[in-house]
PDB file of N, CA and C in Angstrom:
ATOM      1  N   MET A   1      26.655 -29.024 -16.432  1.00  0.00           N
ATOM      2  CA  MET A   1      26.670 -27.781 -17.184  1.00  0.00           C
ATOM      3  C   MET A   1      25.287 -27.117 -17.169  1.00  0.00           C
ATOM      4  N   LYS A   2      24.241 -27.935 -17.357  1.00  0.00           N
ATOM      5  CA  LYS A   2      22.892 -27.367 -17.362  1.00  0.00           C
ATOM      6  C   LYS A   2      22.537 -26.761 -16.010  1.00  0.00           C
ATOM      7  N   LYS A   3      22.973 -27.387 -14.934  1.00  0.00           N
ATOM      8  CA  LYS A   3      22.679 -26.885 -13.603  1.00  0.00           C
ATOM      9  C   LYS A   3      23.359 -25.529 -13.390  1.00  0.00           C
ATOM     10  N   LEU A   4      24.575 -25.400 -13.862  1.00  0.00           N
ATOM     11  CA  LEU A   4      25.310 -24.143 -13.753  1.00  0.00           C
ATOM     12  C   LEU A   4      24.632 -23.060 -14.591  1.00  0.00           C
ATOM     13  N   ASN A   5      24.128 -23.419 -15.752  1.00  0.00           N
ATOM     14  CA  ASN A   5      23.438 -22.481 -16.629  1.00  0.00           C
ATOM     15  C   ASN A   5      22.146 -21.988 -15.976  1.00  0.00           C
ATOM     16  N   LYS A   6      21.388 -22.892 -15.366  1.00  0.00           N
ATOM     17  CA  LYS A   6      20.154 -22.510 -14.689  1.00  0.00           C
ATOM     18  C   LYS A   6      20.444 -21.581 -13.510  1.00  0.00           C
ATOM     19  N   LEU A   7      21.527 -21.862 -12.796  1.00  0.00           N
ATOM     20  CA  LEU A   7      21.911 -21.029 -11.664  1.00  0.00           C
ATOM     21  C   LEU A   7      22.285 -19.620 -12.125  1.00  0.00           C
ATOM     22  N   SER A   8      23.011 -19.533 -13.213  1.00  0.00           N
ATOM     23  CA  SER A   8      23.398 -18.206 -13.712  1.00  0.00           C
ATOM     24  C   SER A   8      22.183 -17.426 -14.212  1.00  0.00           C
ATOM     25  N   VAL A   9      21.224 -18.098 -14.800  1.00  0.00           N
ATOM     26  CA  VAL A   9      19.987 -17.431 -15.238  1.00  0.00           C
ATOM     27  C   VAL A   9      19.214 -16.945 -14.020  1.00  0.00           C
ATOM     28  N   LEU A  10      19.148 -17.745 -12.977  1.00  0.00           N
ATOM     29  CA  LEU A  10      18.451 -17.355 -11.762  1.00  0.00           C
ATOM     30  C   LEU A  10      19.121 -16.147 -11.112  1.00  0.00           C
ATOM     31  N   ILE A  11      20.435 -16.169 -11.044  1.00  0.00           N
ATOM     32  CA  ILE A  11      21.172 -15.039 -10.472  1.00  0.00           C
ATOM     33  C   ILE A  11      20.949 -13.780 -11.308  1.00  0.00           C
ATOM     34  N   THR A  12      20.928 -13.915 -12.612  1.00  0.00           N
ATOM     35  CA  THR A  12      20.684 -12.772 -13.497  1.00  0.00           C
ATOM     36  C   THR A  12      19.295 -12.186 -13.271  1.00  0.00           C
ATOM     37  N   ILE A  13      18.297 -13.045 -13.147  1.00  0.00           N
ATOM     38  CA  ILE A  13      16.924 -12.579 -12.925  1.00  0.00           C
ATOM     39  C   ILE A  13      16.816 -11.850 -11.588  1.00  0.00           C
ATOM     40  N   VAL A  14      17.425 -12.407 -10.543  1.00  0.00           N
ATOM     41  CA  VAL A  14      17.390 -11.769  -9.224  1.00  0.00           C
ATOM     42  C   VAL A  14      18.106 -10.422  -9.262  1.00  0.00           C
ATOM     43  N   THR A  15      19.220 -10.360  -9.970  1.00  0.00           N
ATOM     44  CA  THR A  15      19.963  -9.101 -10.087  1.00  0.00           C
ATOM     45  C   THR A  15      19.148  -8.048 -10.822  1.00  0.00           C
ATOM     46  N   ILE A  16      18.498  -8.433 -11.896  1.00  0.00           N
ATOM     47  CA  ILE A  16      17.666  -7.487 -12.645  1.00  0.00           C
ATOM     48  C   ILE A  16      16.499  -7.003 -11.784  1.00  0.00           C
ATOM     49  N   ALA A  17      15.875  -7.910 -11.047  1.00  0.00           N
ATOM     50  CA  ALA A  17      14.760  -7.530 -10.178  1.00  0.00           C
ATOM     51  C   ALA A  17      15.226  -6.548  -9.103  1.00  0.00           C
ATOM     52  N   ALA A  18      16.398  -6.791  -8.525  1.00  0.00           N
ATOM     53  CA  ALA A  18      16.924  -5.888  -7.501  1.00  0.00           C
ATOM     54  C   ALA A  18      17.249  -4.524  -8.093  1.00  0.00           C
ATOM     55  N   THR A  19      17.781  -4.495  -9.285  1.00  0.00           N
ATOM     56  CA  THR A  19      18.096  -3.232  -9.950  1.00  0.00           C
ATOM     57  C   THR A  19      16.833  -2.427 -10.236  1.00  0.00           C
ATOM     58  N   VAL A  20      15.808  -3.087 -10.730  1.00  0.00           N
ATOM     59  CA  VAL A  20      14.549  -2.412 -11.017  1.00  0.00           C
ATOM     60  C   VAL A  20      13.919  -1.890  -9.721  1.00  0.00           C
ATOM     61  N   ALA A  21      13.958  -2.682  -8.668  1.00  0.00           N
ATOM     62  CA  ALA A  21      13.402  -2.254  -7.384  1.00  0.00           C
ATOM     63  C   ALA A  21      14.155  -1.046  -6.841  1.00  0.00           C
ATOM     64  N   ALA A  22      15.466  -1.040  -6.976  1.00  0.00           N
ATOM     65  CA  ALA A  22      16.262   0.098  -6.515  1.00  0.00           C
ATOM     66  C   ALA A  22      15.947   1.348  -7.329  1.00  0.00           C
ATOM     67  N   ALA A  23      15.771   1.204  -8.626  1.00  0.00           N
ATOM     68  CA  ALA A  23      15.442   2.347  -9.475  1.00  0.00           C
ATOM     69  C   ALA A  23      14.075   2.919  -9.117  1.00  0.00           C
ATOM     70  N   VAL A  24      13.095   2.056  -8.894  1.00  0.00           N
ATOM     71  CA  VAL A  24      11.754   2.509  -8.521  1.00  0.00           C
ATOM     72  C   VAL A  24      11.791   3.218  -7.171  1.00  0.00           C
ATOM     73  N   ALA A  25      12.521   2.659  -6.226  1.00  0.00           N
ATOM     74  CA  ALA A  25      12.627   3.280  -4.900  1.00  0.00           C
ATOM     75  C   ALA A  25      13.286   4.651  -4.998  1.00  0.00           C
ATOM     76  N   THR A  26      14.313   4.765  -5.809  1.00  0.00           N
ATOM     77  CA  THR A  26      14.995   6.044  -5.991  1.00  0.00           C
ATOM     78  C   THR A  26      14.062   7.083  -6.595  1.00  0.00           C
ATOM     79  N   ILE A  27      13.302   6.700  -7.588  1.00  0.00           N
ATOM     80  CA  ILE A  27      12.358   7.626  -8.223  1.00  0.00           C
ATOM     81  C   ILE A  27      11.294   8.073  -7.224  1.00  0.00           C
ATOM     82  N   LEU A  28      10.764   7.139  -6.432  1.00  0.00           N
ATOM     83  CA  LEU A  28       9.745   7.499  -5.448  1.00  0.00           C
ATOM     84  C   LEU A  28      10.289   8.450  -4.391  1.00  0.00           C
ATOM     85  N   VAL A  29      11.491   8.179  -3.909  1.00  0.00           N
ATOM     86  CA  VAL A  29      12.096   9.055  -2.899  1.00  0.00           C
ATOM     87  C   VAL A  29      12.350  10.438  -3.488  1.00  0.00           C
ATOM     88  N   PHE A  30      12.821  10.495  -4.722  1.00  0.00           N
ATOM     89  CA  PHE A  30      13.076  11.775  -5.377  1.00  0.00           C
ATOM     90  C   PHE A  30      11.795  12.598  -5.501  1.00  0.00           C
ATOM     91  N   HIS A  31      10.711  11.953  -5.937  1.00  0.00           N
ATOM     92  CA  HIS A  31       9.445  12.678  -6.095  1.00  0.00           C
ATOM     93  C   HIS A  31       8.886  13.131  -4.742  1.00  0.00           C
ATOM     94  N   GLU A  32       9.007  12.298  -3.713  1.00  0.00           N
ATOM     95  CA  GLU A  32       8.537  12.686  -2.381  1.00  0.00           C
ATOM     96  C   GLU A  32       9.322  13.884  -1.854  1.00  0.00           C
ATOM     97  N   LYS A  33      10.635  13.878  -2.063  1.00  0.00           N
ATOM     98  CA  LYS A  33      11.461  14.989  -1.598  1.00  0.00           C
ATOM     99  C   LYS A  33      11.103  16.261  -2.354  1.00  0.00           C
ATOM    100  N   LYS A  34      10.890  16.146  -3.657  1.00  0.00           N
ATOM    101  CA  LYS A  34      10.526  17.308  -4.458  1.00  0.00           C
ATOM    102  C   LYS A  34       9.189  17.870  -3.989  1.00  0.00           C
ATOM    103  N   LYS A  35       8.231  16.993  -3.725  1.00  0.00           N
ATOM    104  CA  LYS A  35       6.912  17.415  -3.260  1.00  0.00           C
ATOM    105  C   LYS A  35       7.024  18.109  -1.899  1.00  0.00           C
ATOM    106  N   LYS A  36       7.820  17.543  -1.000  1.00  0.00           N
ATOM    107  CA  LYS A  36       8.003  18.126   0.330  1.00  0.00           C
ATOM    108  C   LYS A  36       8.669  19.498   0.228  1.00  0.00           C
ATOM    109  N   ASP A  37       9.679  19.618  -0.632  1.00  0.00           N
ATOM    110  CA  ASP A  37      10.356  20.904  -0.817  1.00  0.00           C
ATOM    111  C   ASP A  37       9.397  21.968  -1.362  1.00  0.00           C
ATOM    112  N   GLU A  38       8.537  21.571  -2.288  1.00  0.00           N
ATOM    113  CA  GLU A  38       7.564  22.517  -2.842  1.00  0.00           C
ATOM    114  C   GLU A  38       6.568  22.963  -1.767  1.00  0.00           C
ATOM    115  N   GLU A  39       6.131  22.040  -0.918  1.00  0.00           N
ATOM    116  CA  GLU A  39       5.202  22.384   0.153  1.00  0.00           C
ATOM    117  C   GLU A  39       5.858  23.331   1.160  1.00  0.00           C
ATOM    118  N   GLU A  40       7.123  23.059   1.496  1.00  0.00           N
ATOM    119  CA  GLU A  40       7.834  23.941   2.429  1.00  0.00           C
ATOM    120  C   GLU A  40       8.021  25.334   1.834  1.00  0.00           C
ATOM    121  N   LEU A  41       8.328  25.408   0.554  1.00  0.00           N
ATOM    122  CA  LEU A  41       8.486  26.703  -0.110  1.00  0.00           C
ATOM    123  C   LEU A  41       7.156  27.456  -0.130  1.00  0.00           C
ATOM    124  N   GLU A  42       6.079  26.754  -0.433  1.00  0.00           N
ATOM    125  CA  GLU A  42       4.759  27.382  -0.449  1.00  0.00           C
ATOM    126  C   GLU A  42       4.398  27.901   0.941  1.00  0.00           C
ATOM    127  N   HIS A  43       4.670  27.112   1.963  1.00  0.00           N
ATOM    128  CA  HIS A  43       4.401  27.533   3.343  1.00  0.00           C
ATOM    129  C   HIS A  43       5.239  28.762   3.696  1.00  0.00           C
ATOM    130  N   TYR A  44       6.493  28.747   3.326  1.00  0.00           N
ATOM    131  CA  TYR A  44       7.383  29.880   3.610  1.00  0.00           C
ATOM    132  C   TYR A  44       6.874  31.151   2.910  1.00  0.00           C
ATOM    133  N   LEU A  45       6.475  31.007   1.658  1.00  0.00           N
ATOM    134  CA  LEU A  45       5.982  32.168   0.913  1.00  0.00           C
ATOM    135  C   LEU A  45       4.688  32.698   1.516  1.00  0.00           C
ATOM    136  N   ASP A  46       3.794  31.791   1.910  1.00  0.00           N
ATOM    137  CA  ASP A  46       2.554  32.210   2.562  1.00  0.00           C
ATOM    138  C   ASP A  46       2.828  32.982   3.856  1.00  0.00           C
ATOM    139  N   CYS A  47       3.757  32.479   4.642  1.00  0.00           N
ATOM    140  CA  CYS A  47       4.078  33.134   5.913  1.00  0.00           C
ATOM    141  C   CYS A  47       4.784  34.463   5.690  1.00  0.00           C
ATOM    142  N   SER A  48       5.617  34.542   4.683  1.00  0.00           N
ATOM    143  CA  SER A  48       6.352  35.788   4.456  1.00  0.00           C
ATOM    144  C   SER A  48       5.444  36.872   3.866  1.00  0.00           C
ATOM    145  N   ILE A  49       4.401  36.472   3.155  1.00  0.00           N
ATOM    146  CA  ILE A  49       3.466  37.445   2.597  1.00  0.00           C
ATOM    147  C   ILE A  49       2.631  38.080   3.723  1.00  0.00           C
ATOM    148  N   GLN A  50       2.265  37.263   4.703  1.00  0.00           N
ATOM    149  CA  GLN A  50       1.445  37.769   5.806  1.00  0.00           C
ATOM    150  C   GLN A  50       2.322  38.607   6.674  1.00  0.00           C
TER     151      GLN A  50
END
């Protein structure tokens, strides 16, 4: 029983770590895309003004 309990705790910890890593990756990708979109818009506006 104790071995099964330790295994379930280990699986839970790994699952939580994977979830946190996925959330961090999603946030980073979102911010990078937002930054890239803002740069493209700024470039477009600069070119259209000239």
